[in-house]
C-alpha cells in the first residue's frame, strides 16, 4: 500500500518518528538488560521496524522497499502483543493467582502467543501478496482477515485479564499484597487499547483501497499507527514490569518463589507435562 504523501515530501514526519522510535527502543534495550525482562525482546524488535519508513521515502520506485515498508508497518503490533501476553502470564505467576485465571495458567500464554504468531503470519502473507498486481486485491483481503483475527484475540485477552483482575481484587493472595500488581494490569489494558485502535484503523484503511482518504493522506498513518505504537512503548517505560517482576523488583523471598515457579514451568514445558500451577 502506497501513501501519496511520500511523493510530496513526508521526510520531516518520518525523521521525527525514526528519532522517537530509536530513542524509545534504545531505552527499552537498556531496561530489558538491567531488569532482566527479556520477554520484552519482541517489543524491542517491533520498535526497530519503523526505520524503514525513511527508506521508503528515498526509494519510492523500489518495489522491494515498499513491500518491506508495508510488512514492517503491519507486523510490529503483533510483536508488541507477544510481549504483552507474556507479561500477563508472569503477573499471574508473581501474584500466585493461577486459580484466579479463567484459562488454565499453563495454557494462557501459549494460547495467546500462538494466536499472535498466527495473525502475524496471515498479515505477512497478505503483505507479500501485494507485491504482485495480480494478487494485490487478494493480499489486502488477507491482511484484513489477519487484522480482524488480531482484534478477536486481543478482545479475548482483555476479557481474560479483566476476569483475573476482578477475582484477584476481590480475593487477593498474600503474594499480590506485596506489590502494586493492579498498576501493571491497568498498563496492559492501556497498551491493548492502543493496539486495538490501531488495528481498527488499518482495517478501514485497507478496506478503502489506494484511492481512499486514509491512504491518500499519510497524516492518518502517523496519528493512528505510528503515534499509537510509540505510545505503547512509552507506557511500558513509565510502568515497566521489570520493576515488579524483574531482577530488582522482587523481594528476596518472592524472588526465590518466583524463580522456582519459572524453573518448574520450563521443566514442564520440556517434559510435555503440566498442572494448574505452571505458567509460561
mmCIF file of C-alpha atoms in Angstrom:
data_model
loop_
_atom_site.group_PDB
_atom_site.id
_atom_site.type_symbol
_atom_site.label_atom_id
_atom_site.label_comp_id
_atom_site.label_asym_id
_atom_site.label_seq_id
_atom_site.Cartn_x
_atom_site.Cartn_y
_atom_site.Cartn_z
ATOM 1 C CA UNK A 1 0.000 0.000 0.000
ATOM 2 C CA UNK A 2 1.496 3.318 -1.095
ATOM 3 C CA UNK A 3 0.891 6.655 0.578
ATOM 4 C CA UNK A 4 0.676 9.630 -1.733
ATOM 5 C CA UNK A 5 2.271 11.951 0.808
ATOM 6 C CA UNK A 6 5.550 10.133 0.290
ATOM 7 C CA UNK A 7 5.736 11.838 -3.097
ATOM 8 C CA UNK A 8 5.163 15.250 -1.524
ATOM 9 C CA UNK A 9 7.957 15.202 0.994
ATOM 10 C CA UNK A 10 6.908 13.476 4.192
ATOM 11 C CA UNK A 11 10.525 13.249 5.255
ATOM 12 C CA UNK A 12 10.232 15.548 8.328
ATOM 13 C CA UNK A 13 7.477 13.455 9.926
ATOM 14 C CA UNK A 14 9.268 10.226 9.033
ATOM 15 C CA UNK A 15 12.522 11.541 10.504
ATOM 16 C CA UNK A 16 10.795 12.637 13.721
ATOM 17 C CA UNK A 17 9.268 9.199 14.269
ATOM 18 C CA UNK A 18 12.538 7.465 13.485
ATOM 19 C CA UNK A 19 14.196 9.507 16.229
ATOM 20 C CA UNK A 20 11.303 8.766 18.599
ATOM 21 C CA UNK A 21 11.352 5.026 17.928
ATOM 22 C CA UNK A 22 15.129 4.747 18.029
ATOM 23 C CA UNK A 23 15.182 6.578 21.353
ATOM 24 C CA UNK A 24 12.461 4.520 22.996
ATOM 25 C CA UNK A 25 13.825 1.272 21.540
ATOM 26 C CA UNK A 26 17.314 2.008 22.853
ATOM 27 C CA UNK A 27 15.892 2.756 26.291
ATOM 28 C CA UNK A 28 13.873 -0.478 26.231
ATOM 29 C CA UNK A 29 17.070 -2.374 25.397
ATOM 30 C CA UNK A 30 18.708 -0.859 28.467
ATOM 31 C CA UNK A 31 15.673 -1.619 30.652
ATOM 32 C CA UNK A 32 15.434 -5.215 29.407
ATOM 33 C CA UNK A 33 19.128 -5.768 30.153
ATOM 34 C CA UNK A 34 19.235 -4.131 33.577
ATOM 35 C CA UNK A 35 15.901 -5.546 34.767
ATOM 36 C CA UNK A 36 16.338 -8.939 33.053
ATOM 37 C CA UNK A 37 12.988 -8.666 31.251
ATOM 38 C CA UNK A 38 13.997 -10.457 28.077
ATOM 39 C CA UNK A 39 10.373 -11.260 27.287
ATOM 40 C CA UNK A 40 10.322 -7.670 26.017
ATOM 41 C CA UNK A 41 12.577 -8.590 23.080
ATOM 42 C CA UNK A 42 9.580 -8.877 20.663
ATOM 43 C CA UNK A 43 8.514 -5.347 21.626
ATOM 44 C CA UNK A 44 12.068 -4.101 21.047
ATOM 45 C CA UNK A 45 12.197 -5.703 17.600
ATOM 46 C CA UNK A 46 8.844 -4.112 16.769
ATOM 47 C CA UNK A 47 10.222 -0.704 17.671
ATOM 48 C CA UNK A 48 13.138 -1.179 15.279
ATOM 49 C CA UNK A 49 10.841 -1.825 12.335
ATOM 50 C CA UNK A 50 9.780 1.785 11.822
ATOM 51 C CA UNK A 51 13.185 2.822 10.477
ATOM 52 C CA UNK A 52 12.109 1.547 7.061
ATOM 53 C CA UNK A 53 9.701 4.477 6.746
ATOM 54 C CA UNK A 54 12.612 6.732 5.819
ATOM 55 C CA UNK A 55 13.935 4.174 3.331
ATOM 56 C CA UNK A 56 10.571 4.232 1.574
ATOM 57 C CA UNK A 57 10.880 7.984 1.094
ATOM 58 C CA UNK A 58 14.277 7.669 -0.557
ATOM 59 C CA UNK A 59 13.279 4.606 -2.598
ATOM 60 C CA UNK A 60 9.800 5.490 -3.821
ATOM 61 C CA UNK A 61 10.321 3.459 -7.024
ATOM 62 C CA UNK A 62 11.693 0.365 -5.288
ATOM 63 C CA UNK A 63 9.003 -2.300 -5.053
ATOM 64 C CA UNK A 64 11.091 -4.304 -2.590
ATOM 65 C CA UNK A 65 11.412 -1.377 -0.186
ATOM 66 C CA UNK A 66 7.699 -0.599 -0.453
ATOM 67 C CA UNK A 67 6.797 -4.202 0.347
ATOM 68 C CA UNK A 68 9.188 -4.229 3.296
ATOM 69 C CA UNK A 69 7.670 -0.935 4.427
ATOM 70 C CA UNK A 70 4.155 -2.392 4.302
ATOM 71 C CA UNK A 71 5.181 -5.502 6.209
ATOM 72 C CA UNK A 72 7.119 -3.626 8.873
ATOM 73 C CA UNK A 73 4.227 -1.270 9.490
ATOM 74 C CA UNK A 74 1.777 -4.170 9.764
ATOM 75 C CA UNK A 75 3.768 -6.550 11.933
ATOM 76 C CA UNK A 76 5.177 -4.565 14.915
ATOM 77 C CA UNK A 77 1.836 -4.611 16.809
ATOM 78 C CA UNK A 78 1.938 -8.410 16.691
ATOM 79 C CA UNK A 79 5.405 -8.300 18.238
ATOM 80 C CA UNK A 80 4.168 -5.840 20.862
ATOM 81 C CA UNK A 81 1.247 -8.155 21.587
ATOM 82 C CA UNK A 82 3.575 -11.116 22.195
ATOM 83 C CA UNK A 83 5.339 -9.214 24.979
ATOM 84 C CA UNK A 84 2.013 -8.056 26.443
ATOM 85 C CA UNK A 85 0.703 -11.626 26.568
ATOM 86 C CA UNK A 86 3.846 -12.822 28.343
ATOM 87 C CA UNK A 87 3.570 -10.007 30.881
ATOM 88 C CA UNK A 88 0.116 -11.234 31.948
ATOM 89 C CA UNK A 89 1.397 -14.780 32.374
ATOM 90 C CA UNK A 90 4.222 -13.609 34.585
ATOM 91 C CA UNK A 91 1.930 -11.280 36.514
ATOM 92 C CA UNK A 92 -0.341 -14.223 37.364
ATOM 93 C CA UNK A 93 2.732 -16.193 38.371
ATOM 94 C CA UNK A 94 4.024 -13.372 40.562
ATOM 95 C CA UNK A 95 0.670 -12.868 42.316
ATOM 96 C CA UNK A 96 0.203 -16.608 42.891
ATOM 97 C CA UNK A 97 -3.117 -16.236 41.132
ATOM 98 C CA UNK A 98 -3.198 -19.311 38.937
ATOM 99 C CA UNK A 99 -6.543 -20.352 40.394
ATOM 100 C CA UNK A 100 -7.956 -16.914 39.551
ATOM 101 C CA UNK A 101 -7.253 -17.136 35.821
ATOM 102 C CA UNK A 102 -10.244 -18.190 33.647
ATOM 103 C CA UNK A 103 -7.884 -20.133 31.378
ATOM 104 C CA UNK A 104 -5.562 -22.758 32.798
ATOM 105 C CA UNK A 105 -2.415 -20.894 33.745
ATOM 106 C CA UNK A 106 -0.046 -23.198 31.878
ATOM 107 C CA UNK A 107 -2.058 -22.697 28.683
ATOM 108 C CA UNK A 108 -2.879 -18.991 28.915
ATOM 109 C CA UNK A 109 0.289 -17.518 27.428
ATOM 110 C CA UNK A 110 0.669 -20.397 24.976
ATOM 111 C CA UNK A 111 -2.781 -19.807 23.506
ATOM 112 C CA UNK A 112 -2.354 -16.072 23.059
ATOM 113 C CA UNK A 113 1.212 -16.192 21.746
ATOM 114 C CA UNK A 114 0.345 -18.948 19.262
ATOM 115 C CA UNK A 115 -2.670 -16.916 18.152
ATOM 116 C CA UNK A 116 -0.448 -13.859 17.832
ATOM 117 C CA UNK A 117 2.067 -15.767 15.709
ATOM 118 C CA UNK A 118 -0.790 -16.972 13.504
ATOM 119 C CA UNK A 119 -2.159 -13.462 12.928
ATOM 120 C CA UNK A 120 1.432 -12.310 12.329
ATOM 121 C CA UNK A 121 1.791 -14.990 9.635
ATOM 122 C CA UNK A 122 -1.550 -14.167 7.991
ATOM 123 C CA UNK A 123 -0.683 -10.462 7.741
ATOM 124 C CA UNK A 124 2.802 -11.266 6.431
ATOM 125 C CA UNK A 125 1.333 -13.487 3.708
ATOM 126 C CA UNK A 126 -1.127 -10.763 2.754
ATOM 127 C CA UNK A 127 1.624 -8.161 2.647
ATOM 128 C CA UNK A 128 3.802 -10.336 0.406
ATOM 129 C CA UNK A 129 0.864 -10.951 -1.952
ATOM 130 C CA UNK A 130 0.614 -7.210 -2.520
ATOM 131 C CA UNK A 131 3.965 -7.349 -4.338
ATOM 132 C CA UNK A 132 2.158 -8.539 -7.488
ATOM 133 C CA UNK A 133 -0.590 -6.520 -9.109
ATOM 134 C CA UNK A 134 -2.460 -9.734 -9.932
ATOM 135 C CA UNK A 135 -2.779 -10.678 -6.252
ATOM 136 C CA UNK A 136 -2.827 -7.206 -4.709
ATOM 137 C CA UNK A 137 -6.570 -7.129 -4.008
ATOM 138 C CA UNK A 138 -6.482 -10.626 -2.542
ATOM 139 C CA UNK A 139 -3.499 -9.600 -0.437
ATOM 140 C CA UNK A 140 -5.484 -6.707 1.035
ATOM 141 C CA UNK A 141 -8.307 -9.062 1.975
ATOM 142 C CA UNK A 142 -5.874 -11.477 3.621
ATOM 143 C CA UNK A 143 -4.379 -8.618 5.635
ATOM 144 C CA UNK A 144 -7.863 -7.535 6.757
ATOM 145 C CA UNK A 145 -8.565 -11.110 7.896
ATOM 146 C CA UNK A 146 -5.323 -11.083 9.875
ATOM 147 C CA UNK A 147 -6.225 -7.763 11.479
ATOM 148 C CA UNK A 148 -9.698 -8.992 12.407
ATOM 149 C CA UNK A 149 -8.216 -12.116 13.974
ATOM 150 C CA UNK A 150 -5.769 -9.937 15.892
ATOM 151 C CA UNK A 151 -8.653 -7.879 17.272
ATOM 152 C CA UNK A 152 -10.523 -11.035 18.282
ATOM 153 C CA UNK A 153 -7.505 -12.399 20.174
ATOM 154 C CA UNK A 154 -6.978 -9.041 21.853
ATOM 155 C CA UNK A 155 -10.628 -8.874 22.873
ATOM 156 C CA UNK A 156 -10.396 -12.339 24.421
ATOM 157 C CA UNK A 157 -7.156 -11.348 26.122
ATOM 158 C CA UNK A 158 -8.701 -8.212 27.620
ATOM 159 C CA UNK A 159 -11.705 -10.193 28.871
ATOM 160 C CA UNK A 160 -9.379 -12.817 30.363
ATOM 161 C CA UNK A 161 -7.315 -10.096 32.059
ATOM 162 C CA UNK A 162 -10.444 -8.393 33.385
ATOM 163 C CA UNK A 163 -11.777 -11.646 34.886
ATOM 164 C CA UNK A 164 -8.443 -12.346 36.573
ATOM 165 C CA UNK A 165 -8.285 -8.714 37.738
ATOM 166 C CA UNK A 166 -11.757 -8.836 39.292
ATOM 167 C CA UNK A 167 -11.201 -12.167 41.010
ATOM 168 C CA UNK A 168 -7.804 -11.192 42.398
ATOM 169 C CA UNK A 169 -9.084 -7.810 43.603
ATOM 170 C CA UNK A 170 -11.966 -9.455 45.457
ATOM 171 C CA UNK A 171 -9.832 -12.234 46.981
ATOM 172 C CA UNK A 172 -6.193 -11.073 46.975
ATOM 173 C CA UNK A 173 -3.454 -13.552 47.677
ATOM 174 C CA UNK A 174 -0.675 -12.846 50.162
ATOM 175 C CA UNK A 175 1.767 -12.628 47.246
ATOM 176 C CA UNK A 176 -0.323 -10.000 45.452
ATOM 177 C CA UNK A 177 -0.357 -7.812 48.569
ATOM 178 C CA UNK A 178 3.428 -7.466 48.363
ATOM 179 C CA UNK A 179 3.336 -5.487 45.121
ATOM 180 C CA UNK A 180 1.194 -2.954 43.286
ATOM 181 C CA UNK A 181 0.160 -5.549 40.723
ATOM 182 C CA UNK A 182 -3.031 -3.692 39.704
ATOM 183 C CA UNK A 183 -0.943 -0.846 38.286
ATOM 184 C CA UNK A 184 0.639 -3.286 35.865
ATOM 185 C CA UNK A 185 -2.586 -4.874 34.733
ATOM 186 C CA UNK A 186 -4.032 -1.410 34.045
ATOM 187 C CA UNK A 187 -0.943 -0.783 31.934
ATOM 188 C CA UNK A 188 -1.788 -3.899 29.937
ATOM 189 C CA UNK A 189 -5.290 -2.501 29.366
ATOM 190 C CA UNK A 190 -3.922 0.809 28.071
ATOM 191 C CA UNK A 191 -1.398 -0.846 25.758
ATOM 192 C CA UNK A 192 -4.020 -3.283 24.454
ATOM 193 C CA UNK A 193 -6.466 -0.451 23.779
ATOM 194 C CA UNK A 194 -3.864 1.468 21.763
ATOM 195 C CA UNK A 195 -3.153 -1.599 19.624
ATOM 196 C CA UNK A 196 -6.883 -2.246 19.176
ATOM 197 C CA UNK A 197 -7.449 1.314 17.912
ATOM 198 C CA UNK A 198 -4.536 0.948 15.526
ATOM 199 C CA UNK A 199 -5.810 -2.396 14.180
ATOM 200 C CA UNK A 200 -9.299 -0.990 13.592
ATOM 201 C CA UNK A 201 -7.773 1.950 11.699
ATOM 202 C CA UNK A 202 -5.765 -0.401 9.473
ATOM 203 C CA UNK A 203 -8.893 -2.425 8.673
ATOM 204 C CA UNK A 204 -10.683 0.695 7.435
ATOM 205 C CA UNK A 205 -7.547 1.801 5.600
ATOM 206 C CA UNK A 206 -7.142 -1.425 3.648
ATOM 207 C CA UNK A 207 -10.886 -1.687 3.048
ATOM 208 C CA UNK A 208 -10.880 1.751 1.361
ATOM 209 C CA UNK A 209 -8.080 0.811 -1.012
ATOM 210 C CA UNK A 210 -5.436 3.016 -2.609
ATOM 211 C CA UNK A 211 -7.975 5.676 -3.579
ATOM 212 C CA UNK A 212 -9.328 6.078 -0.070
ATOM 213 C CA UNK A 213 -8.906 9.165 2.079
ATOM 214 C CA UNK A 214 -6.961 7.308 4.769
ATOM 215 C CA UNK A 215 -4.319 6.196 2.281
ATOM 216 C CA UNK A 216 -4.152 9.448 0.335
ATOM 217 C CA UNK A 217 -3.106 11.424 3.401
ATOM 218 C CA UNK A 218 -0.197 9.994 5.355
ATOM 219 C CA UNK A 219 -1.027 12.074 8.419
ATOM 220 C CA UNK A 220 -3.591 9.402 9.357
ATOM 221 C CA UNK A 221 -0.823 6.788 9.322
ATOM 222 C CA UNK A 222 1.260 8.759 11.781
ATOM 223 C CA UNK A 223 -1.657 9.652 14.071
ATOM 224 C CA UNK A 224 -3.441 6.289 14.160
ATOM 225 C CA UNK A 225 -0.486 3.947 13.718
ATOM 226 C CA UNK A 226 2.997 5.262 14.451
ATOM 227 C CA UNK A 227 1.945 7.568 17.310
ATOM 228 C CA UNK A 228 -0.149 4.858 18.966
ATOM 229 C CA UNK A 229 2.610 2.264 18.713
ATOM 230 C CA UNK A 230 5.120 4.741 20.092
ATOM 231 C CA UNK A 231 2.617 5.314 22.898
ATOM 232 C CA UNK A 232 2.654 1.594 23.705
ATOM 233 C CA UNK A 233 6.415 1.684 24.094
ATOM 234 C CA UNK A 234 6.315 4.812 26.252
ATOM 235 C CA UNK A 235 3.620 3.329 28.505
ATOM 236 C CA UNK A 236 5.947 0.434 29.310
ATOM 237 C CA UNK A 237 8.754 2.877 30.085
ATOM 238 C CA UNK A 238 6.618 4.601 32.688
ATOM 239 C CA UNK A 239 5.249 1.386 34.205
ATOM 240 C CA UNK A 240 7.825 -1.260 33.430
ATOM 241 C CA UNK A 241 7.024 -4.847 34.508
ATOM 242 C CA UNK A 242 10.663 -5.281 35.465
ATOM 243 C CA UNK A 243 10.112 -3.003 38.446
ATOM 244 C CA UNK A 244 7.811 -5.669 39.905
ATOM 245 C CA UNK A 245 8.882 -8.869 38.168
ATOM 246 C CA UNK A 246 12.440 -8.119 37.176
ATOM 247 C CA UNK A 247 15.774 -8.618 38.890
ATOM 248 C CA UNK A 248 15.408 -5.548 41.134
ATOM 249 C CA UNK A 249 11.662 -5.509 41.591
ATOM 250 C CA UNK A 250 11.114 -8.589 43.721
ATOM 251 C CA UNK A 251 11.844 -9.089 47.391
ATOM 252 C CA UNK A 252 14.281 -11.839 48.335
ATOM 253 C CA UNK A 253 11.540 -14.233 49.427
ATOM 254 C CA UNK A 254 9.351 -13.522 46.420
ATOM 255 C CA UNK A 255 12.344 -13.807 44.109
ATOM 256 C CA UNK A 256 13.024 -17.350 45.330
ATOM 257 C CA UNK A 257 9.373 -18.368 44.870
ATOM 258 C CA UNK A 258 9.105 -16.618 41.501
ATOM 259 C CA UNK A 259 12.284 -18.240 40.172
ATOM 260 C CA UNK A 260 11.194 -21.655 41.431
ATOM 261 C CA UNK A 261 7.938 -21.382 39.522
ATOM 262 C CA UNK A 262 9.726 -20.257 36.400
ATOM 263 C CA UNK A 263 12.084 -23.225 36.695
ATOM 264 C CA UNK A 264 9.143 -25.586 37.201
ATOM 265 C CA UNK A 265 7.421 -24.071 34.202
ATOM 266 C CA UNK A 266 10.491 -24.609 31.977
ATOM 267 C CA UNK A 267 10.827 -28.222 33.140
ATOM 268 C CA UNK A 268 7.146 -28.860 32.411
ATOM 269 C CA UNK A 269 7.488 -27.275 29.001
ATOM 270 C CA UNK A 270 10.267 -29.671 28.030
ATOM 271 C CA UNK A 271 8.687 -32.720 29.640
ATOM 272 C CA UNK A 272 5.329 -32.064 27.994
ATOM 273 C CA UNK A 273 3.640 -32.282 31.393
ATOM 274 C CA UNK A 274 1.865 -29.571 33.336
ATOM 275 C CA UNK A 275 -0.518 -28.724 36.059
ATOM 276 C CA UNK A 276 -2.585 -25.742 37.076
ATOM 277 C CA UNK A 277 0.309 -24.095 38.897
ATOM 278 C CA UNK A 278 2.594 -23.514 35.935
ATOM 279 C CA UNK A 279 2.543 -20.636 33.555
ATOM 280 C CA UNK A 280 4.662 -19.778 30.574
#
